Amino acid sequence: MSDVLTATADSAAQLFTDTYGHQPKGVWSAPGRVNVIGEHVDYAGGICLPFALNRRTYCAASSRNDGIIRLVSLLPGRKKVFHWEGRISDIGPGHPRRWPGYPAGVIWSMWQDAATIGVSLTETSGFDMAFVSDVPVGAGLSSSAAIELATACAVFDLVGPGLDSLSEGRKDTPSQHIIKACIRAENEVVGASTGGLDQSISFRGQAGKALELDMGEGLISDVPFDLAGNGLAILVMNTNAPHNLGDGQYASRRAIVDRVMEGLHVTEPHREHKLVDRALEWTAQEPEASVKEEKEEWLDLVARRMRHIVTESRRTESLVTALRKGALGNPKDKDAVCGLEQIGGLMTASHESLRDDYEVSCPELDSAVDAALEAGAWGARMTGGGFGGSAIALINAEDVEKVEEAVLASARQLGLATPTFLVAIPCDGARREK
């Protein structure tokens, strides 16, 4: 294919036909996501507030009965087409590597739990799939969950009961199984220790709304998030700093949290009384460091990690409460200013906690956040796993260009990569397109 494709259902079908020589049985899509607040707490039973992004990954697909799986992908803004071919039995922890691990991992995971999920998958099952996407890769906007859920929807429709069999809002047990299969693919095949926020919102997102995800209780509820109607915007600031959750930094932080929660028999840290103190008492008994100075450093590290886990979910609860009370108002209405300041303050406090206690920010993210705030943003924070990727800012819709210019100027002054931008609009989750 000679031209760079725009990511649509038609372009996915075109890539499929050009590659395999026949028409696909259908095209499915799933969005990336923006997390308004509630970062690095999904794997700790915390509360998150994401919405589905208005950027999608499209999967054109057909089933086969010869056991062959063929995958082809055209990455955003690229002309080069990437291919992978194999069998279900070829897939497992660490293989295939890079992008094929996400869709192949989903097929493998659904095969592993075929009876539970309700799909007809055996070692003779195969698929032809073609992917196109406009979700920025490596931007912390969960391009991984988008390709996983697009794949899962295709498989569920082609060899399972079909998406139409799921309940409205997708809060039923079969929907949970689909999400868990995608989480397992990313955890076990790709090797990224993600906790499920991304997969859940990519599958369940609703236009004009954010979703409150209580990962400990397993509760899901809609939260009004009408940005455009109130003259507001969420500006995504992609720092274009390298972002890779499979490099061990993400996993090392999760390992500390998992260890403390297991040791204290805690499932929802933010609901525990004096959890940080209890975590320190328990950790002090662990033979993690024999030298006093090392032990003090270790205890300080554990305290900061757990403090973020506790305070972040509480910030999310406060922000959700504010939204339900109508705090997201039009900035031209003087009565709305107090609510917007509250929302923005919680977002910014989240970034400070991620920067100082969880230590997952970086100079590029800090630059974007600081510049956006100086340019008048109500609040700003990094979003996603961190160590690069994107930050977001809640701004007046009329200030988009002003904030972009401020963020660009800051990056230039510090000699950082040139950021790129998009205005995020809450949209619907994964679906069949045609």
CSV table of C-alpha atoms in Angstrom, one decimal:
chain,number,residue,atom,x,y,z
A,1,MET,CA,0.0,0.0,0.0
A,2,SER,CA,1.6,3.3,-1.1
A,3,ASP,CA,-0.2,5.8,1.0
A,4,VAL,CA,-0.4,6.4,4.8
A,5,LEU,CA,-4.0,5.4,5.7
A,6,THR,CA,-6.4,7.3,7.9
A,7,ALA,CA,-7.6,5.0,10.6
A,8,THR,CA,-11.2,4.0,9.8
A,9,ALA,CA,-13.2,0.9,9.5
A,10,ASP,CA,-12.9,1.2,5.7
A,11,SER,CA,-9.1,1.5,5.8
A,12,ALA,CA,-8.8,-1.5,8.1
A,13,ALA,CA,-10.9,-3.5,5.6
A,14,GLN,CA,-8.8,-2.2,2.8
A,15,LEU,CA,-5.6,-3.3,4.5
A,16,PHE,CA,-7.1,-6.7,5.1
A,17,THR,CA,-8.2,-7.2,1.5
A,18,ASP,CA,-4.9,-5.9,0.1
A,19,THR,CA,-3.0,-8.3,2.4
A,20,TYR,CA,-5.1,-11.5,2.3
A,21,GLY,CA,-6.9,-11.2,-1.0
A,22,HIS,CA,-10.5,-11.5,0.3
A,23,GLN,CA,-13.0,-9.5,2.3
A,24,PRO,CA,-13.1,-9.6,6.1
A,25,LYS,CA,-16.1,-10.9,7.9
A,26,GLY,CA,-16.3,-7.7,9.8
A,27,VAL,CA,-14.5,-4.8,11.4
A,28,TRP,CA,-14.3,-4.0,15.1
A,29,SER,CA,-12.8,-1.1,17.0
A,30,ALA,CA,-11.8,0.0,20.5
A,31,PRO,CA,-10.6,3.3,21.9
A,32,GLY,CA,-7.6,4.4,23.8
A,33,ARG,CA,-8.2,6.1,27.1
A,34,VAL,CA,-7.5,9.2,29.3
A,35,ASN,CA,-7.5,8.8,33.0
A,36,VAL,CA,-8.7,11.9,34.7
A,37,ILE,CA,-7.4,10.8,38.1
A,38,GLY,CA,-6.7,7.6,40.0
A,39,GLU,CA,-3.3,6.6,38.7
A,40,HIS,CA,-1.4,3.5,39.7
A,41,VAL,CA,-4.2,2.3,42.0
A,42,ASP,CA,-6.1,-0.1,39.7
A,43,TYR,CA,-3.9,-3.0,40.8
A,44,ALA,CA,-4.3,-2.0,44.5
A,45,GLY,CA,-8.1,-2.1,44.7
A,46,GLY,CA,-8.3,1.6,44.3
A,47,ILE,CA,-10.7,4.0,42.5
A,48,CYS,CA,-10.1,5.4,39.0
A,49,LEU,CA,-11.9,7.9,36.8
A,50,PRO,CA,-11.1,7.3,33.1
A,51,PHE,CA,-12.9,8.0,29.9
A,52,ALA,CA,-12.7,6.4,26.5
A,53,LEU,CA,-10.6,8.5,24.0
A,54,ASN,CA,-11.8,9.7,20.6
A,55,ARG,CA,-9.0,7.8,19.0
A,56,ARG,CA,-9.5,4.1,18.0
A,57,THR,CA,-7.8,1.0,16.8
A,58,TYR,CA,-9.7,-0.9,14.1
A,59,CYS,CA,-9.5,-4.7,13.5
A,60,ALA,CA,-10.7,-6.2,10.3
A,61,ALA,CA,-10.9,-10.0,10.8
A,62,SER,CA,-12.1,-13.4,9.5
A,63,SER,CA,-11.8,-16.8,11.1
A,64,ARG,CA,-9.9,-19.8,9.7
A,65,ASN,CA,-10.0,-23.5,10.5
A,66,ASP,CA,-6.4,-24.5,9.7
A,67,GLY,CA,-4.8,-23.3,12.9
A,68,ILE,CA,-3.0,-20.4,11.3
A,69,ILE,CA,-3.1,-16.9,12.8
A,70,ARG,CA,-2.0,-14.1,10.5
A,71,LEU,CA,-1.7,-10.5,11.8
A,72,VAL,CA,-0.9,-7.4,9.9
A,73,SER,CA,-0.6,-3.8,11.2
A,74,LEU,CA,-0.2,-0.3,9.9
A,75,LEU,CA,1.0,1.9,12.7
A,76,PRO,CA,-0.3,5.5,13.0
A,77,GLY,CA,1.4,7.8,10.5
A,78,ARG,CA,3.5,5.0,9.0
A,79,LYS,CA,3.8,3.5,5.5
A,80,LYS,CA,5.5,0.3,6.5
A,81,VAL,CA,3.2,-2.7,7.1
A,82,PHE,CA,4.2,-5.2,9.9
A,83,HIS,CA,3.3,-8.9,9.7
A,84,TRP,CA,3.2,-11.8,12.0
A,85,GLU,CA,2.2,-15.4,11.4
A,86,GLY,CA,1.9,-18.4,13.8
A,87,ARG,CA,-0.4,-20.7,15.7
A,88,ILE,CA,-2.1,-20.6,19.0
A,89,SER,CA,0.4,-23.1,20.3
A,90,ASP,CA,3.3,-20.7,19.4
A,91,ILE,CA,1.9,-18.1,21.7
A,92,GLY,CA,2.9,-17.9,25.4
A,93,PRO,CA,4.8,-15.8,28.0
A,94,GLY,CA,7.2,-13.5,26.1
A,95,HIS,CA,6.2,-14.6,22.6
A,96,PRO,CA,5.5,-13.1,20.2
A,97,ARG,CA,7.4,-10.0,21.2
A,98,ARG,CA,6.4,-6.3,20.4
A,99,TRP,CA,3.1,-5.4,18.9
A,100,PRO,CA,1.9,-8.9,17.8
A,101,GLY,CA,2.0,-9.9,21.5
A,102,TYR,CA,-1.1,-7.9,22.2
A,103,PRO,CA,-3.5,-9.4,19.7
A,104,ALA,CA,-1.9,-12.8,19.7
A,105,GLY,CA,-1.9,-12.8,23.5
A,106,VAL,CA,-5.6,-12.0,23.5
A,107,ILE,CA,-6.4,-15.0,21.2
A,108,TRP,CA,-4.2,-17.2,23.4
A,109,SER,CA,-5.8,-16.0,26.6
A,110,MET,CA,-9.3,-16.5,25.2
A,111,TRP,CA,-8.3,-20.0,24.1
A,112,GLN,CA,-6.9,-20.8,27.6
A,113,ASP,CA,-10.3,-19.9,29.1
A,114,ALA,CA,-12.5,-20.7,26.1
A,115,ALA,CA,-15.2,-22.6,28.1
A,116,THR,CA,-15.5,-19.8,30.7
A,117,ILE,CA,-15.7,-17.0,28.1
A,118,GLY,CA,-18.0,-19.0,25.8
A,119,VAL,CA,-15.9,-19.0,22.6
A,120,SER,CA,-15.2,-22.0,20.4
A,121,LEU,CA,-11.4,-22.0,20.2
A,122,THR,CA,-9.2,-25.0,19.7
A,123,GLU,CA,-5.6,-25.6,18.4
A,124,THR,CA,-7.1,-25.7,14.9
A,125,SER,CA,-8.7,-22.3,15.2
A,126,GLY,CA,-7.1,-19.5,13.2
A,127,PHE,CA,-7.7,-15.9,12.2
A,128,ASP,CA,-6.7,-13.3,9.6
A,129,MET,CA,-6.6,-9.9,11.2
A,130,ALA,CA,-5.6,-6.4,10.0
A,131,PHE,CA,-5.1,-3.4,12.3
A,132,VAL,CA,-5.0,0.3,11.7
A,133,SER,CA,-5.0,2.9,14.5
A,134,ASP,CA,-4.9,6.6,15.3
A,135,VAL,CA,-4.2,6.0,19.0
A,136,PRO,CA,-0.7,7.4,19.5
A,137,VAL,CA,1.7,4.6,20.3
A,138,GLY,CA,3.9,5.1,23.4
A,139,ALA,CA,1.9,8.2,24.5
A,140,GLY,CA,0.4,6.7,27.7
A,141,LEU,CA,-3.0,6.6,26.1
A,142,SER,CA,-3.4,2.9,26.2
A,143,SER,CA,-2.9,1.9,22.5
A,144,SER,CA,-2.3,-1.5,24.0
A,145,ALA,CA,-5.8,-1.9,25.5
A,146,ALA,CA,-7.3,-0.6,22.2
A,147,ILE,CA,-5.7,-3.3,20.1
A,148,GLU,CA,-6.5,-5.9,22.8
A,149,LEU,CA,-10.2,-5.1,23.0
A,150,ALA,CA,-10.6,-4.7,19.2
A,151,THR,CA,-9.1,-8.2,18.9
A,152,ALA,CA,-11.3,-9.6,21.7
A,153,CYS,CA,-14.5,-8.2,20.2
A,154,ALA,CA,-13.6,-9.7,16.8
A,155,VAL,CA,-13.0,-13.2,18.4
A,156,PHE,CA,-16.1,-13.0,20.5
A,157,ASP,CA,-18.3,-12.1,17.5
A,158,LEU,CA,-16.6,-14.6,15.1
A,159,VAL,CA,-16.5,-17.7,17.3
A,160,GLY,CA,-18.6,-16.8,20.3
A,161,PRO,CA,-22.0,-15.5,21.4
A,162,GLY,CA,-21.4,-12.1,20.0
A,163,LEU,CA,-21.3,-8.6,21.5
A,164,ASP,CA,-25.1,-8.2,21.1
A,165,SER,CA,-25.4,-10.9,23.8
A,166,LEU,CA,-23.8,-8.7,26.5
A,167,SER,CA,-25.8,-6.5,28.9
A,168,GLU,CA,-26.2,-2.8,28.5
A,169,GLY,CA,-23.2,-1.0,30.0
A,170,ARG,CA,-21.3,-4.3,29.8
A,171,LYS,CA,-21.3,-4.9,33.6
A,172,ASP,CA,-22.3,-8.6,33.3
A,173,THR,CA,-20.1,-11.6,33.9
A,174,PRO,CA,-19.3,-12.4,30.2
A,175,SER,CA,-18.0,-8.8,29.8
A,176,GLN,CA,-15.8,-9.3,32.9
A,177,HIS,CA,-14.3,-12.5,31.3
A,178,ILE,CA,-13.5,-10.6,28.1
A,179,ILE,CA,-11.7,-7.9,30.1
A,180,LYS,CA,-9.8,-10.4,32.2
A,181,ALA,CA,-8.6,-12.2,29.1
A,182,CYS,CA,-7.1,-8.9,27.8
A,183,ILE,CA,-5.5,-8.2,31.1
A,184,ARG,CA,-4.0,-11.7,31.2
A,185,ALA,CA,-2.6,-11.2,27.7
A,186,GLU,CA,-0.8,-8.1,28.7
A,187,ASN,CA,0.4,-9.5,32.0
A,188,GLU,CA,1.5,-12.9,30.8
A,189,VAL,CA,2.3,-12.7,27.1
A,190,VAL,CA,3.5,-9.1,26.8
A,191,GLY,CA,4.9,-8.9,30.4
A,192,ALA,CA,3.4,-5.6,31.5
A,193,SER,CA,2.0,-5.5,35.0
A,194,THR,CA,-1.1,-3.6,34.2
A,195,GLY,CA,-4.1,-3.7,36.5
A,196,GLY,CA,-7.2,-3.6,34.4
A,197,LEU,CA,-8.2,0.1,34.3
A,198,ASP,CA,-7.3,0.5,30.6
A,199,GLN,CA,-9.1,-2.7,29.4
A,200,SER,CA,-12.2,-1.9,31.4
A,201,ILE,CA,-12.7,1.7,30.0
A,202,SER,CA,-11.8,0.7,26.5
A,203,PHE,CA,-14.6,-1.9,26.6
A,204,ARG,CA,-17.1,0.0,28.6
A,205,GLY,CA,-16.7,3.7,27.7
A,206,GLN,CA,-19.7,5.9,27.0
A,207,ALA,CA,-19.8,9.2,25.1
A,208,GLY,CA,-20.0,12.3,27.3
A,209,LYS,CA,-19.2,10.3,30.4
A,210,ALA,CA,-16.3,9.2,32.6
A,211,LEU,CA,-16.5,5.9,34.5
A,212,GLU,CA,-15.9,5.5,38.2
A,213,LEU,CA,-14.1,2.2,38.5
A,214,ASP,CA,-13.8,0.8,42.0
A,215,MET,CA,-11.3,-1.9,41.4
A,216,GLY,CA,-11.6,-3.3,44.9
A,217,GLU,CA,-15.4,-3.6,45.1
A,218,GLY,CA,-15.7,-4.3,41.4
A,219,LEU,CA,-18.2,-1.5,41.0
A,220,ILE,CA,-18.7,0.6,37.9
A,221,SER,CA,-20.8,3.8,37.7
A,222,ASP,CA,-21.2,6.6,35.2
A,223,VAL,CA,-20.1,10.0,36.0
A,224,PRO,CA,-21.2,13.1,34.0
A,225,PHE,CA,-18.3,14.7,32.2
A,226,ASP,CA,-19.7,17.1,29.6
A,227,LEU,CA,-16.7,19.2,28.7
A,228,ALA,CA,-17.7,20.8,25.5
A,229,GLY,CA,-21.1,21.7,26.8
A,230,ASN,CA,-19.5,23.7,29.6
A,231,GLY,CA,-16.9,25.5,27.4
A,232,LEU,CA,-14.1,23.2,28.7
A,233,ALA,CA,-11.6,20.8,27.2
A,234,ILE,CA,-9.1,18.2,28.3
A,235,LEU,CA,-5.9,18.8,26.4
A,236,VAL,CA,-3.7,15.8,26.0
A,237,MET,CA,0.0,16.8,25.8
A,238,ASN,CA,2.0,14.0,24.3
A,239,THR,CA,5.6,14.7,25.5
A,240,ASN,CA,7.0,12.3,22.9
A,241,ALA,CA,9.3,11.0,25.6
A,242,PRO,CA,9.9,7.3,25.4
A,243,HIS,CA,7.3,5.3,27.3
A,244,ASN,CA,7.5,1.5,27.9
A,245,LEU,CA,5.7,-0.2,30.7
A,246,GLY,CA,7.5,-3.5,30.1
A,247,ASP,CA,10.9,-2.2,31.1
A,248,GLY,CA,10.6,-3.1,34.8
A,249,GLN,CA,10.0,0.4,36.4
A,250,TYR,CA,6.2,-0.1,36.5
A,251,ALA,CA,6.6,-3.7,37.8
A,252,SER,CA,9.0,-2.7,40.6
A,253,ARG,CA,6.4,-0.3,42.0
A,254,ARG,CA,3.6,-2.7,41.8
A,255,ALA,CA,5.7,-5.4,43.5
A,256,ILE,CA,6.1,-3.2,46.6
A,257,VAL,CA,2.4,-2.5,46.7
A,258,ASP,CA,1.5,-6.1,46.1
A,259,ARG,CA,3.9,-7.3,48.8
A,260,VAL,CA,2.6,-4.9,51.5
A,261,MET,CA,-1.1,-5.7,50.7
A,262,GLU,CA,-0.4,-9.4,50.8
A,263,GLY,CA,1.5,-9.1,54.1
A,264,LEU,CA,-1.2,-7.0,55.7
A,265,HIS,CA,-4.1,-9.0,54.1
A,266,VAL,CA,-5.5,-5.8,52.7
A,267,THR,CA,-7.5,-5.5,49.5
A,268,GLU,CA,-8.6,-1.9,49.5
A,269,PRO,CA,-5.7,0.2,51.0
A,270,HIS,CA,-7.6,3.5,50.8
A,271,ARG,CA,-10.2,2.2,53.2
A,272,GLU,CA,-7.8,1.1,55.8
A,273,HIS,CA,-7.1,3.2,59.0
A,274,LYS,CA,-3.5,4.3,59.3
A,275,LEU,CA,-2.4,2.0,56.5
A,276,VAL,CA,1.0,3.8,55.9
A,277,ASP,CA,1.9,3.4,59.6
A,278,ARG,CA,0.9,-0.3,59.5
A,279,ALA,CA,2.8,-0.8,56.3
A,280,LEU,CA,6.0,0.6,57.9
A,281,GLU,CA,5.6,-1.5,61.0
A,282,TRP,CA,5.2,-4.6,58.9
A,283,THR,CA,8.0,-3.7,56.5
A,284,ALA,CA,10.4,-3.0,59.4
A,285,GLN,CA,10.2,-6.7,60.4
A,286,GLU,CA,11.1,-7.8,56.9
A,287,PRO,CA,14.8,-8.7,56.2
A,288,GLU,CA,14.9,-6.4,53.2
A,289,ALA,CA,18.0,-4.5,54.3
A,290,SER,CA,20.5,-5.5,57.0
A,291,VAL,CA,22.3,-2.1,57.1
A,292,LYS,CA,20.5,0.6,59.1
A,293,GLU,CA,21.0,3.3,56.4
A,294,GLU,CA,19.6,1.0,53.7
A,295,LYS,CA,16.7,0.0,55.9
A,296,GLU,CA,15.8,3.6,56.6
A,297,GLU,CA,15.9,4.3,52.8
A,298,TRP,CA,13.7,1.2,52.2
A,299,LEU,CA,11.2,2.2,54.8
A,300,ASP,CA,11.0,5.7,53.4
A,301,LEU,CA,10.4,4.3,49.9
A,302,VAL,CA,7.6,2.0,51.1
A,303,ALA,CA,6.0,4.9,53.0
A,304,ARG,CA,5.9,7.1,49.9
A,305,ARG,CA,4.7,4.4,47.6
A,306,MET,CA,1.8,3.4,50.0
A,307,ARG,CA,1.0,7.1,50.7
A,308,HIS,CA,0.3,7.6,47.1
A,309,ILE,CA,-1.9,4.5,46.9
A,310,VAL,CA,-4.0,5.7,49.8
A,311,THR,CA,-4.2,9.4,48.9
A,312,GLU,CA,-4.8,8.9,45.2
A,313,SER,CA,-8.0,6.9,45.6
A,314,ARG,CA,-9.2,9.4,48.2
A,315,ARG,CA,-8.6,12.3,45.7
A,316,THR,CA,-10.6,10.3,43.1
A,317,GLU,CA,-13.5,9.9,45.5
A,318,SER,CA,-13.5,13.6,46.2
A,319,LEU,CA,-13.4,14.5,42.5
A,320,VAL,CA,-16.2,12.1,41.7
A,321,THR,CA,-18.3,13.6,44.4
A,322,ALA,CA,-17.6,17.0,43.1
A,323,LEU,CA,-18.6,16.0,39.6
A,324,ARG,CA,-21.9,14.5,40.8
A,325,LYS,CA,-22.7,17.7,42.5
A,326,GLY,CA,-22.2,19.7,39.3
A,327,ALA,CA,-18.8,21.1,39.9
A,328,LEU,CA,-17.9,20.9,36.2
A,329,GLY,CA,-19.5,24.2,35.2
A,330,ASN,CA,-19.0,26.8,32.6
A,331,PRO,CA,-16.0,29.0,33.6
A,332,LYS,CA,-18.0,32.1,32.4
A,333,ASP,CA,-20.4,31.5,35.2
A,334,LYS,CA,-18.8,32.9,38.4
A,335,ASP,CA,-20.6,30.3,40.5
A,336,ALA,CA,-18.7,27.6,38.6
A,337,VAL,CA,-15.2,28.9,39.4
A,338,CYS,CA,-15.0,27.3,42.9
A,339,GLY,CA,-15.9,23.9,41.6
A,340,LEU,CA,-13.4,24.1,38.7
A,341,GLU,CA,-10.7,25.1,41.2
A,342,GLN,CA,-11.6,22.1,43.3
A,343,ILE,CA,-11.4,19.7,40.4
A,344,GLY,CA,-8.2,21.3,39.0
A,345,GLY,CA,-6.6,21.3,42.5
A,346,LEU,CA,-7.2,17.5,42.9
A,347,MET,CA,-5.8,16.8,39.4
A,348,THR,CA,-2.6,18.8,40.2
A,349,ALA,CA,-2.2,17.2,43.6
A,350,SER,CA,-2.4,13.8,41.9
A,351,HIS,CA,0.5,14.8,39.7
A,352,GLU,CA,2.5,16.0,42.7
A,353,SER,CA,2.0,12.6,44.4
A,354,LEU,CA,2.9,10.7,41.3
A,355,ARG,CA,6.0,12.9,40.9
A,356,ASP,CA,7.2,12.9,44.5
A,357,ASP,CA,5.8,9.8,46.2
A,358,TYR,CA,5.4,7.3,43.4
A,359,GLU,CA,8.3,8.7,41.3
A,360,VAL,CA,6.8,7.9,37.9
A,361,SER,CA,7.0,11.3,36.3
A,362,CYS,CA,9.9,12.7,34.3
A,363,PRO,CA,11.2,16.1,33.2
A,364,GLU,CA,9.1,16.1,30.0
A,365,LEU,CA,5.9,15.4,32.0
A,366,ASP,CA,6.7,18.0,34.7
A,367,SER,CA,7.5,20.6,32.0
A,368,ALA,CA,4.1,20.1,30.3
A,369,VAL,CA,2.2,20.2,33.6
A,370,ASP,CA,4.0,23.3,34.9
A,371,ALA,CA,3.6,25.2,31.6
A,372,ALA,CA,-0.1,24.4,31.3
A,373,LEU,CA,-0.7,25.6,34.9
A,374,GLU,CA,1.2,28.8,34.3
A,375,ALA,CA,-0.9,29.3,31.1
A,376,GLY,CA,-4.1,29.2,33.1
A,377,ALA,CA,-5.1,25.5,33.2
A,378,TRP,CA,-7.5,24.7,36.1
A,379,GLY,CA,-5.4,21.6,36.8
A,380,ALA,CA,-2.9,19.3,35.1
A,381,ARG,CA,-1.3,15.9,35.7
A,382,MET,CA,0.5,13.1,34.0
A,383,THR,CA,-1.8,10.3,32.8
A,384,GLY,CA,-1.0,6.7,32.2
A,385,GLY,CA,1.8,4.6,33.7
A,386,GLY,CA,4.3,7.5,33.5
A,387,PHE,CA,8.1,7.5,32.7
A,388,GLY,CA,7.1,9.4,29.5
A,389,GLY,CA,3.9,9.5,27.5
A,390,SER,CA,1.3,12.2,28.1
A,391,ALA,CA,0.0,14.7,30.5
A,392,ILE,CA,-3.5,16.2,30.5
A,393,ALA,CA,-4.8,19.7,31.4
A,394,LEU,CA,-8.3,20.8,32.2
A,395,ILE,CA,-8.6,24.1,30.4
A,396,ASN,CA,-11.1,26.6,29.0
A,397,ALA,CA,-11.9,25.5,25.4
A,398,GLU,CA,-10.9,28.9,24.1
A,399,ASP,CA,-7.4,28.6,25.6
A,400,VAL,CA,-6.3,25.5,23.7
A,401,GLU,CA,-3.9,27.3,21.4
A,402,LYS,CA,-2.5,29.5,24.3
A,403,VAL,CA,-1.8,26.4,26.4
A,404,GLU,CA,-0.2,24.5,23.5
A,405,GLU,CA,2.1,27.4,22.8
A,406,ALA,CA,3.2,27.6,26.5
A,407,VAL,CA,3.9,23.9,26.6
A,408,LEU,CA,5.9,24.0,23.4
A,409,ALA,CA,7.9,27.0,24.6
A,410,SER,CA,8.8,25.2,27.8
A,411,ALA,CA,9.9,22.1,26.0
A,412,ARG,CA,12.1,24.2,23.7
A,413,GLN,CA,13.7,26.1,26.5
A,414,LEU,CA,14.6,22.9,28.3
A,415,GLY,CA,15.8,21.1,25.2
A,416,LEU,CA,13.1,18.5,25.4
A,417,ALA,CA,11.3,16.6,22.6
A,418,THR,CA,8.6,18.6,20.8
A,419,PRO,CA,5.2,17.8,22.3
A,420,THR,CA,2.1,17.1,20.2
A,421,PHE,CA,-1.4,17.6,21.2
A,422,LEU,CA,-5.0,16.5,20.9
A,423,VAL,CA,-8.3,17.6,22.5
A,424,ALA,CA,-9.8,14.5,24.2
A,425,ILE,CA,-13.5,13.9,23.9
A,426,PRO,CA,-15.2,11.1,25.9
A,427,CYS,CA,-16.5,8.5,23.5
A,428,ASP,CA,-18.0,5.1,23.3
A,429,GLY,CA,-16.1,1.9,24.0
A,430,ALA,CA,-15.3,-1.1,21.9
A,431,ARG,CA,-17.9,-2.0,19.2
A,432,ARG,CA,-18.5,-3.7,15.8
A,433,GLU,CA,-18.2,-1.2,13.0
A,434,LYS,CA,-19.4,-3.2,10.0
